[in-house]
Short mmCIF file of C-alpha atoms and ligand atoms in Angstrom, two decimals:
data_model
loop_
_atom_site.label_atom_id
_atom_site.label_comp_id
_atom_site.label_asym_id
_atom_site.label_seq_id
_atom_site.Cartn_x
_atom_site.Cartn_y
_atom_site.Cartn_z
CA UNK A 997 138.05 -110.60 -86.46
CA UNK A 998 140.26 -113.31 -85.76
CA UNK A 999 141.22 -113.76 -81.43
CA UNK A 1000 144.05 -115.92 -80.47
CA UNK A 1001 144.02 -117.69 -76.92
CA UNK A 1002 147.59 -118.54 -75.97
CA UNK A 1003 149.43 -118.98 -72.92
CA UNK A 1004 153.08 -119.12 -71.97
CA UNK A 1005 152.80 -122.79 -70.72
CA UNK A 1006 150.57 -125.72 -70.98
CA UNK A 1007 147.40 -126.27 -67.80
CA UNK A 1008 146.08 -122.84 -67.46
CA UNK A 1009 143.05 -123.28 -68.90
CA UNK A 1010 143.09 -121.83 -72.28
CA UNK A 1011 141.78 -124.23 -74.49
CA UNK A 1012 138.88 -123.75 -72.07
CA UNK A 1013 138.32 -120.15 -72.42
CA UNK A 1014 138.67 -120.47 -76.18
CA UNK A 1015 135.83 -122.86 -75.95
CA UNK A 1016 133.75 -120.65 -73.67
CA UNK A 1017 134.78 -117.41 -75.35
CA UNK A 1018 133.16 -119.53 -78.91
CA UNK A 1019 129.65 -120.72 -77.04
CA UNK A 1020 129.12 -116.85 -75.79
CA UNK A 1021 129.99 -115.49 -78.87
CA UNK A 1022 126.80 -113.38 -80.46
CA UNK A 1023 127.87 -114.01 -84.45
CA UNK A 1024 128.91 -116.14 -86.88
CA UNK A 1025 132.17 -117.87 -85.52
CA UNK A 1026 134.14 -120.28 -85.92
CA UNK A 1027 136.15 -122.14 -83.16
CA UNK A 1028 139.48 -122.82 -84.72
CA UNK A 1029 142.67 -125.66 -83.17
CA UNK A 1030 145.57 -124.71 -83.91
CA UNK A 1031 147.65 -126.57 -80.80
CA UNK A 1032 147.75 -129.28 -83.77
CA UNK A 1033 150.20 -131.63 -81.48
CA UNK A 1034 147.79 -132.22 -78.51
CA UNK A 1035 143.88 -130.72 -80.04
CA UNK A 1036 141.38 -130.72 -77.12
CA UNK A 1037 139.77 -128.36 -77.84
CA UNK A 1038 136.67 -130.44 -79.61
CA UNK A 1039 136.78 -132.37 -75.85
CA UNK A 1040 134.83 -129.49 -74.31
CA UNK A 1041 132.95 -128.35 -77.65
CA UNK A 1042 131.70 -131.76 -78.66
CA UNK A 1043 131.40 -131.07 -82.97
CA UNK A 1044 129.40 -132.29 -84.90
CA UNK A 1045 132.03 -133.20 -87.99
CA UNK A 1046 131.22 -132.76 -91.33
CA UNK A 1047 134.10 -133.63 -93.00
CA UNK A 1048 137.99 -134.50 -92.83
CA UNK A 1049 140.98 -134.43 -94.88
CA UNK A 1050 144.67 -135.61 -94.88
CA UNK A 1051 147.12 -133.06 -95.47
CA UNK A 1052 150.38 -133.46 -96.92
CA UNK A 1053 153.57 -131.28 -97.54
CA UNK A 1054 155.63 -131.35 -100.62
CA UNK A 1055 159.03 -132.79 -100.50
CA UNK A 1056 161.49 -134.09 -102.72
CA UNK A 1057 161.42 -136.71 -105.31
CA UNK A 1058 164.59 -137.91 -107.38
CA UNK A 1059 164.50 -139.37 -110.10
CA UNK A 1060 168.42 -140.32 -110.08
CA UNK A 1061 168.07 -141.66 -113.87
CA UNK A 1062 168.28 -137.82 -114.77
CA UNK A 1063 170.84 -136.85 -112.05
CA UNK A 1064 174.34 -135.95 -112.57
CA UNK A 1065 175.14 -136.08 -108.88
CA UNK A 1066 176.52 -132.03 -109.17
CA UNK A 1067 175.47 -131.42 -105.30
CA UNK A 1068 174.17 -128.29 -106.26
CA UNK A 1069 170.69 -129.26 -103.86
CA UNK A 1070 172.77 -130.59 -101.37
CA UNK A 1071 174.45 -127.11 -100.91
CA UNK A 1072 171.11 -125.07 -101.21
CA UNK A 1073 169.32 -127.15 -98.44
CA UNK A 1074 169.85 -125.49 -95.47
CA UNK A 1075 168.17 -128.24 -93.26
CA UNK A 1076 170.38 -131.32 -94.74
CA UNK A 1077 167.30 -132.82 -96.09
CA UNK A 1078 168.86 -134.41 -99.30
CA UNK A 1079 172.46 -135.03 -99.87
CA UNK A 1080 174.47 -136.06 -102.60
CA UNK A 1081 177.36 -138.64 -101.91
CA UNK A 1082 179.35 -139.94 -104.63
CA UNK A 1083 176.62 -141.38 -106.65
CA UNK A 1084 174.05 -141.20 -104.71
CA UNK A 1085 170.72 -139.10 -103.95
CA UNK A 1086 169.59 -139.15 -100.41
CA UNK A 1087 166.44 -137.64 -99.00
CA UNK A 1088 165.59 -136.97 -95.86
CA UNK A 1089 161.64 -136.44 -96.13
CA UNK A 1090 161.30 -135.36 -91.90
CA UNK A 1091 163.95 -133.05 -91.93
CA UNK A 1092 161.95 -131.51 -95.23
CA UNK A 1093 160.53 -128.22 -94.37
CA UNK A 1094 158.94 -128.24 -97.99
CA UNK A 1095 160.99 -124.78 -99.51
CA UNK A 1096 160.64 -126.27 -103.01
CA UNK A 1097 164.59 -124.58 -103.19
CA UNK A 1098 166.18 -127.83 -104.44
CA UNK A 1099 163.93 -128.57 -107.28
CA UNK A 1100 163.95 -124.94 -108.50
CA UNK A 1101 167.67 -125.16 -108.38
CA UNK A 1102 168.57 -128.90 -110.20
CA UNK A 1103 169.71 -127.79 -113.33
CA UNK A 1104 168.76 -131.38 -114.59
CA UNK A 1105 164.80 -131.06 -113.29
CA UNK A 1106 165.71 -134.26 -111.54
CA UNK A 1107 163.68 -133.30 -108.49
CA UNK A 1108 159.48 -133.19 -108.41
CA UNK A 1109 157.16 -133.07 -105.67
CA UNK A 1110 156.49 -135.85 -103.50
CA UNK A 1111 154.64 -136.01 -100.57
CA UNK A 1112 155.08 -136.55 -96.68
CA UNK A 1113 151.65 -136.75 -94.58
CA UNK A 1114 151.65 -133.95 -91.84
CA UNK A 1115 148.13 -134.66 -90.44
CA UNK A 1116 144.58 -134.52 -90.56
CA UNK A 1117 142.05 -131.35 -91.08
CA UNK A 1118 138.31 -131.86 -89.64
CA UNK A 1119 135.29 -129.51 -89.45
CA UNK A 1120 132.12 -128.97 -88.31
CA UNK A 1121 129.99 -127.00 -86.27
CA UNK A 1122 129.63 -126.78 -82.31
CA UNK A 1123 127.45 -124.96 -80.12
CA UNK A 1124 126.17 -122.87 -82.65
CA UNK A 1125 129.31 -122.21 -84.22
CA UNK A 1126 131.86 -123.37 -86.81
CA UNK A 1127 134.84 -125.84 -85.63
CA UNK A 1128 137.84 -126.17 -87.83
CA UNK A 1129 141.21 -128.52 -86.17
CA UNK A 1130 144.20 -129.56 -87.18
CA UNK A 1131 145.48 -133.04 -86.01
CA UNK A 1132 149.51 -133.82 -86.18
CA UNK A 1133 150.31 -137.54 -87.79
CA UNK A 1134 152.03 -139.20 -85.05
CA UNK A 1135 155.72 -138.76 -85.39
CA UNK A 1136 155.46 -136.19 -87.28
CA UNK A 1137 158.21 -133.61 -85.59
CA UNK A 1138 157.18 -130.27 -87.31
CA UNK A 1139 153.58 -128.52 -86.46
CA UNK A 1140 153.52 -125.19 -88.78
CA UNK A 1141 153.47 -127.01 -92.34
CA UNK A 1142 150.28 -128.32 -91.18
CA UNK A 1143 148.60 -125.17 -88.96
CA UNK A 1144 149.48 -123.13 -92.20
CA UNK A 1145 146.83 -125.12 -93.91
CA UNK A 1146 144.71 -125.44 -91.18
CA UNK A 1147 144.90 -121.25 -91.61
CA UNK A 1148 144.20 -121.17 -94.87
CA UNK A 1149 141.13 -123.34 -94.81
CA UNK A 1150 139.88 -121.00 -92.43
CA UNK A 1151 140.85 -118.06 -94.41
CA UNK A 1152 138.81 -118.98 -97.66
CA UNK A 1153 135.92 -119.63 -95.31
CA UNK A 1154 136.00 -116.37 -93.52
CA UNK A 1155 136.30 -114.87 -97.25
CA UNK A 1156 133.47 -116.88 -98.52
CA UNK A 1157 131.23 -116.64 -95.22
CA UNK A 1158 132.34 -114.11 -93.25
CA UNK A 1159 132.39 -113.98 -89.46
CA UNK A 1160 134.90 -113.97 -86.70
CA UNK A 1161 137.70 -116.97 -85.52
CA UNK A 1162 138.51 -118.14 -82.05
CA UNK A 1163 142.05 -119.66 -82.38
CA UNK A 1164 142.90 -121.88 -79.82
CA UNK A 1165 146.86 -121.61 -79.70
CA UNK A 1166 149.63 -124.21 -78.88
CA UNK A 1167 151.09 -123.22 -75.31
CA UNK A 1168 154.23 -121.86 -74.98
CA UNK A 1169 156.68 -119.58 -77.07
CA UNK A 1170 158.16 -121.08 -79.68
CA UNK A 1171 157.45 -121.31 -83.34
CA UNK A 1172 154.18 -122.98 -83.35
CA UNK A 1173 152.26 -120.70 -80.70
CA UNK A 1174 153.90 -117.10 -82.77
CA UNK A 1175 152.37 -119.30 -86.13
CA UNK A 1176 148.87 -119.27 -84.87
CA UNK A 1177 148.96 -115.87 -83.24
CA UNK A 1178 150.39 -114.21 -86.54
CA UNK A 1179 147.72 -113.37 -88.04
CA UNK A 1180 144.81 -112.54 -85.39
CA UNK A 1181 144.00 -109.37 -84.53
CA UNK A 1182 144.16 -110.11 -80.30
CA UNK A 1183 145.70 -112.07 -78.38
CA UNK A 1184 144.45 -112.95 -75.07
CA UNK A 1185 147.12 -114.56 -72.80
CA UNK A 1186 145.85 -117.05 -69.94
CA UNK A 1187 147.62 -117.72 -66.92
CA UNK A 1188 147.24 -118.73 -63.35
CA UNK A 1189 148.55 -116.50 -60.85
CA UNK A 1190 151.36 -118.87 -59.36
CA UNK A 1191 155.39 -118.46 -59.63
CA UNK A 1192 155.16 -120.84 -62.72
CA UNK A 1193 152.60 -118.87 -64.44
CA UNK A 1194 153.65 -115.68 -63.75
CA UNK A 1195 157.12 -116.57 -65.22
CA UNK A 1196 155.84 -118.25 -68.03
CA UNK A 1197 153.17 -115.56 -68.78
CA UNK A 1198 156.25 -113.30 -68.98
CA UNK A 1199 157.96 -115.16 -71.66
CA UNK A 1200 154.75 -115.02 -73.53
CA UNK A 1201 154.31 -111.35 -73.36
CA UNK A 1202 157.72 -110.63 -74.54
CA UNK A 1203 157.25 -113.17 -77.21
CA UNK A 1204 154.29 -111.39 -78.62
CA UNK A 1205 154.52 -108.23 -77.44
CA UNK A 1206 157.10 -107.36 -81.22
CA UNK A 1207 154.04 -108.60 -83.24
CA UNK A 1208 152.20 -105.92 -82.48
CA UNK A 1209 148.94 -107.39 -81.88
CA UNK A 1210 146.52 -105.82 -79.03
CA UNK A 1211 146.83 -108.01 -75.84
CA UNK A 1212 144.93 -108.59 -73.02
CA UNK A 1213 145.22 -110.73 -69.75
CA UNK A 1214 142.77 -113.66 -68.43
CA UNK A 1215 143.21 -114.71 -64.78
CA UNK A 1216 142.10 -118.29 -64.59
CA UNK A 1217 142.11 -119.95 -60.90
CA UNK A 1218 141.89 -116.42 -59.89
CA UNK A 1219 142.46 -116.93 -55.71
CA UNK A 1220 145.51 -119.27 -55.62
CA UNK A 1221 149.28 -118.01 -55.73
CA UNK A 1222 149.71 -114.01 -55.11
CA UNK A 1223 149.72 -110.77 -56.68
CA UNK A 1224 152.62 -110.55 -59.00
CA UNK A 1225 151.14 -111.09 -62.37
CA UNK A 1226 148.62 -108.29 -61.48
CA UNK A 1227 151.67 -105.90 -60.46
CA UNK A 1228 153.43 -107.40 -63.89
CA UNK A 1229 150.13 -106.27 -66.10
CA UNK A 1230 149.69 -103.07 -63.83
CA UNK A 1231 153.58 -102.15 -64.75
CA UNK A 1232 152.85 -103.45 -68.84
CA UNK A 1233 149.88 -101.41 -69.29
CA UNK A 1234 148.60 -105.05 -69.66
CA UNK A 1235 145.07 -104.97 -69.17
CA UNK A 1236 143.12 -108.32 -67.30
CA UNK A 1237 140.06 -108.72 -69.52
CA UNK A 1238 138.58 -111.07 -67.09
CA UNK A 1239 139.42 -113.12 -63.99
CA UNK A 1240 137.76 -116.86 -63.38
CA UNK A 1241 138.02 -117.95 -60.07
CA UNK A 1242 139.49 -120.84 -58.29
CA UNK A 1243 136.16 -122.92 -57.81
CA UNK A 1244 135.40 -126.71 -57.67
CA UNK A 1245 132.33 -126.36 -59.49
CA UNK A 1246 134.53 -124.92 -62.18
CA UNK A 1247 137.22 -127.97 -61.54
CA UNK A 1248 134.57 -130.06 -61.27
CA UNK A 1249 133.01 -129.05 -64.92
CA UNK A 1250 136.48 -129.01 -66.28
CA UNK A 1251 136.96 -132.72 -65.04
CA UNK A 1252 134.00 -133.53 -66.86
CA UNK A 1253 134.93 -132.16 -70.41
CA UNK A 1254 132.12 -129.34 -70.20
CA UNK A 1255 132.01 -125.65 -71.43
CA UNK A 1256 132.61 -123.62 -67.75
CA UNK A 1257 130.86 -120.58 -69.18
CA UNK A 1258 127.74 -122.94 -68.39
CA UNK A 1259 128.13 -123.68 -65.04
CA UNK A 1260 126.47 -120.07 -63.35
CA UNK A 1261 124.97 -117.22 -64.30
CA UNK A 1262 128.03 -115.55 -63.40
CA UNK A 1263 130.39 -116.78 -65.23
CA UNK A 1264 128.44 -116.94 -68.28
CA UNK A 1265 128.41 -113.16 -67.45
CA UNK A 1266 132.40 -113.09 -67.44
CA UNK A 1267 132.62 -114.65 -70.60
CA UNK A 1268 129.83 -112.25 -72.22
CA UNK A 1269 132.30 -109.40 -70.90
CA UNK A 1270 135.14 -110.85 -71.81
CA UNK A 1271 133.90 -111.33 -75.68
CA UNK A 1272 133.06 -107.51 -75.69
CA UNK A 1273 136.01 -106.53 -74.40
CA UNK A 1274 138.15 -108.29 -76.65
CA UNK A 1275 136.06 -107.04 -79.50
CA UNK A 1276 136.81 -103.69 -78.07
CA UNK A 1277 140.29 -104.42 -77.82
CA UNK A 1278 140.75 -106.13 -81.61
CA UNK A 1279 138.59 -102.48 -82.67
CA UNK A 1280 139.35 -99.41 -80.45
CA UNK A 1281 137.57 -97.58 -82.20
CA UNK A 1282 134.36 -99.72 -82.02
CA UNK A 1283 134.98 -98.90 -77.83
CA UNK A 1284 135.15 -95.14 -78.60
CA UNK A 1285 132.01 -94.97 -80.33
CA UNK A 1286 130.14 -96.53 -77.89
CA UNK A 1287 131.50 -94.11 -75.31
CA UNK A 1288 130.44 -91.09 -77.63
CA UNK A 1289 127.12 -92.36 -78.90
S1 SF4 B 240 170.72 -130.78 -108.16
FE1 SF4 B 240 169.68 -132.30 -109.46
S2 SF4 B 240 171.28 -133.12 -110.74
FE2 SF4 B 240 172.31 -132.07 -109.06
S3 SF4 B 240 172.62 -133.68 -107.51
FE3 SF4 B 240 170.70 -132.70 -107.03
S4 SF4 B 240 169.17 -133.98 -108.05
FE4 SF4 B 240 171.13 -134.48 -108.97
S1 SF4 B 241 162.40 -128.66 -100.35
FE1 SF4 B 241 163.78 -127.21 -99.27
S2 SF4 B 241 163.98 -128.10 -97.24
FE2 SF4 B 241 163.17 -129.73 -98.54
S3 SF4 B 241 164.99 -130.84 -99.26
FE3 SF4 B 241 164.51 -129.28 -100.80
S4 SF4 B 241 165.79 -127.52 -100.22
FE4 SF4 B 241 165.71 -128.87 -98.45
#
């Protein structure tokens, strides 16, 4: 099973319920970072890193001995990565996004793969359980070349190993956080229930809501603002898997770069739920037999 932690915008604490949701859970898991631009998530799990890796992308690479300067990749690319001007090959490797469409079209096979460094892959274990991040190159402008093989990493290791994936999402609603949600099977959505919050939690629901994916609702700061994301998930059918409270011990832990499900007894408690229900959630019909057995 594979659970996504999103959030419509950045500071509502869900790279810290992805990390508490990992220490609680009661299998094989592995804690996964996909918000490759800004990874914290190994802040509050402290891993223990067993190895690393550079990833690249392919891109284009002319060799303009063999070109005839015909255009024909300059028309194909729809991102004006390479053009052709007079007699000249130009490539733009950032504006790449790595199609391969230009050197399957140059009828002269004047184009091979290069490469362009996207980032860095690490992993390790943590608290008992697996860690797997991504890590953008600085300057690097796009974020999904790189979280696709951060995916598929953890792919062939939940095919080789087994196990279940915490995914620790980029914030907001664009192309990277629908990327790492793709292929989970939940999504919880964090928020805090201010005006800010509540309107980006809305984005975030619509965003997601035509994948498909079972979704649930975490409350974090639970206390401050008012009552209209409640009345939003009431009104969705949305259900709020769990609600953390607006604490200073919590802040204060937070602050501090530790895992909040281990400040109380009680919140350990909320994080135990919240694991079951989101199992319950990714498998309805795990939460059926339990009601019939
Ligand atoms: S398609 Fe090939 S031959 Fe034509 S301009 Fe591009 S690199 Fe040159
Ligand atoms: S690989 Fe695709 S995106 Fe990159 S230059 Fe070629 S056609 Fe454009």
């Amino acid at each position: 099973m594979i659970v996504a932690v999103a959030s419509g915008k950045g500071g509502t604490g869900k790279t810290t319920v992805a990390a508490s949701l990992a220490t609680v859970w009661d299998g094989p898991v592995c804690a996964v970072d996909l918000d490759v631009e800004e990874p914290n998530l190994h802040l509050f799990l402290q891993p223990n890193l067993t190895g690393r890796e550079t990833a690249y992308m392919t891109v284009p690479q002319v060799d303009e001995a063999k070109c005839t300067y015909c255009g024909a990749c300059s028309e194909l690319c729809q991102f004006k990565a390479i053009s052709v001007i007079n007699r000249l090959v130009l490539t733009f490797p950032e504006m790449c996004h790595g199609c391969g469409g230009c050197m399957a079209i140059c009828p002269e096979k004047a184009i091979t793969a290069g490469q362009r460094e996207l980032g860095e892959i690490s992993w390790g274990q943590a608290a008992g359980a697996g860690f797997l991040a991504g890590t953008l190159r600085i300057g690097e402008a796009m974020s999904p070349p790189l979280m696709r093989q951060v995916k598929a990493r953890l792919n062939q290791q939940l095919a080789a190993d087994g196990g279940d994936a915490i995914i620790d999402a980029p914030p907001g609603v664009s192309c990277p956080a629908v990327n790492a949600v793709l292929d989970s099977d939940a999504v919880l959505l964090v928020t805090e229930p201010t005006p800010f919050g509540v309107y980006d939690f809305k984005l975030a629901w619509e965003a997601f809501t035509p994948l498909n994916k079972p979704m649930g609702a975490v409350i974090n700061r639970a206390g401050v603002g008012n009552d209209a994301i409640y009345r939003f998930c009431r009104e969705q059918k949305l259900p709020i898997l769990a609600e953390i409270p607006y604490d200073r011990a919590i802040a204060e832990a937070y602050a501090r770069g530790r895992v909040i499900a281990d400040v109380s007894a009680g919140l350990k408690q909320t994080f135990i739920s919240l694991r079951d229900q989101v199992r319950d959630l990714a498998s309805p019909g795990r939460a059926q037999e339990a009601v019939h057995a």
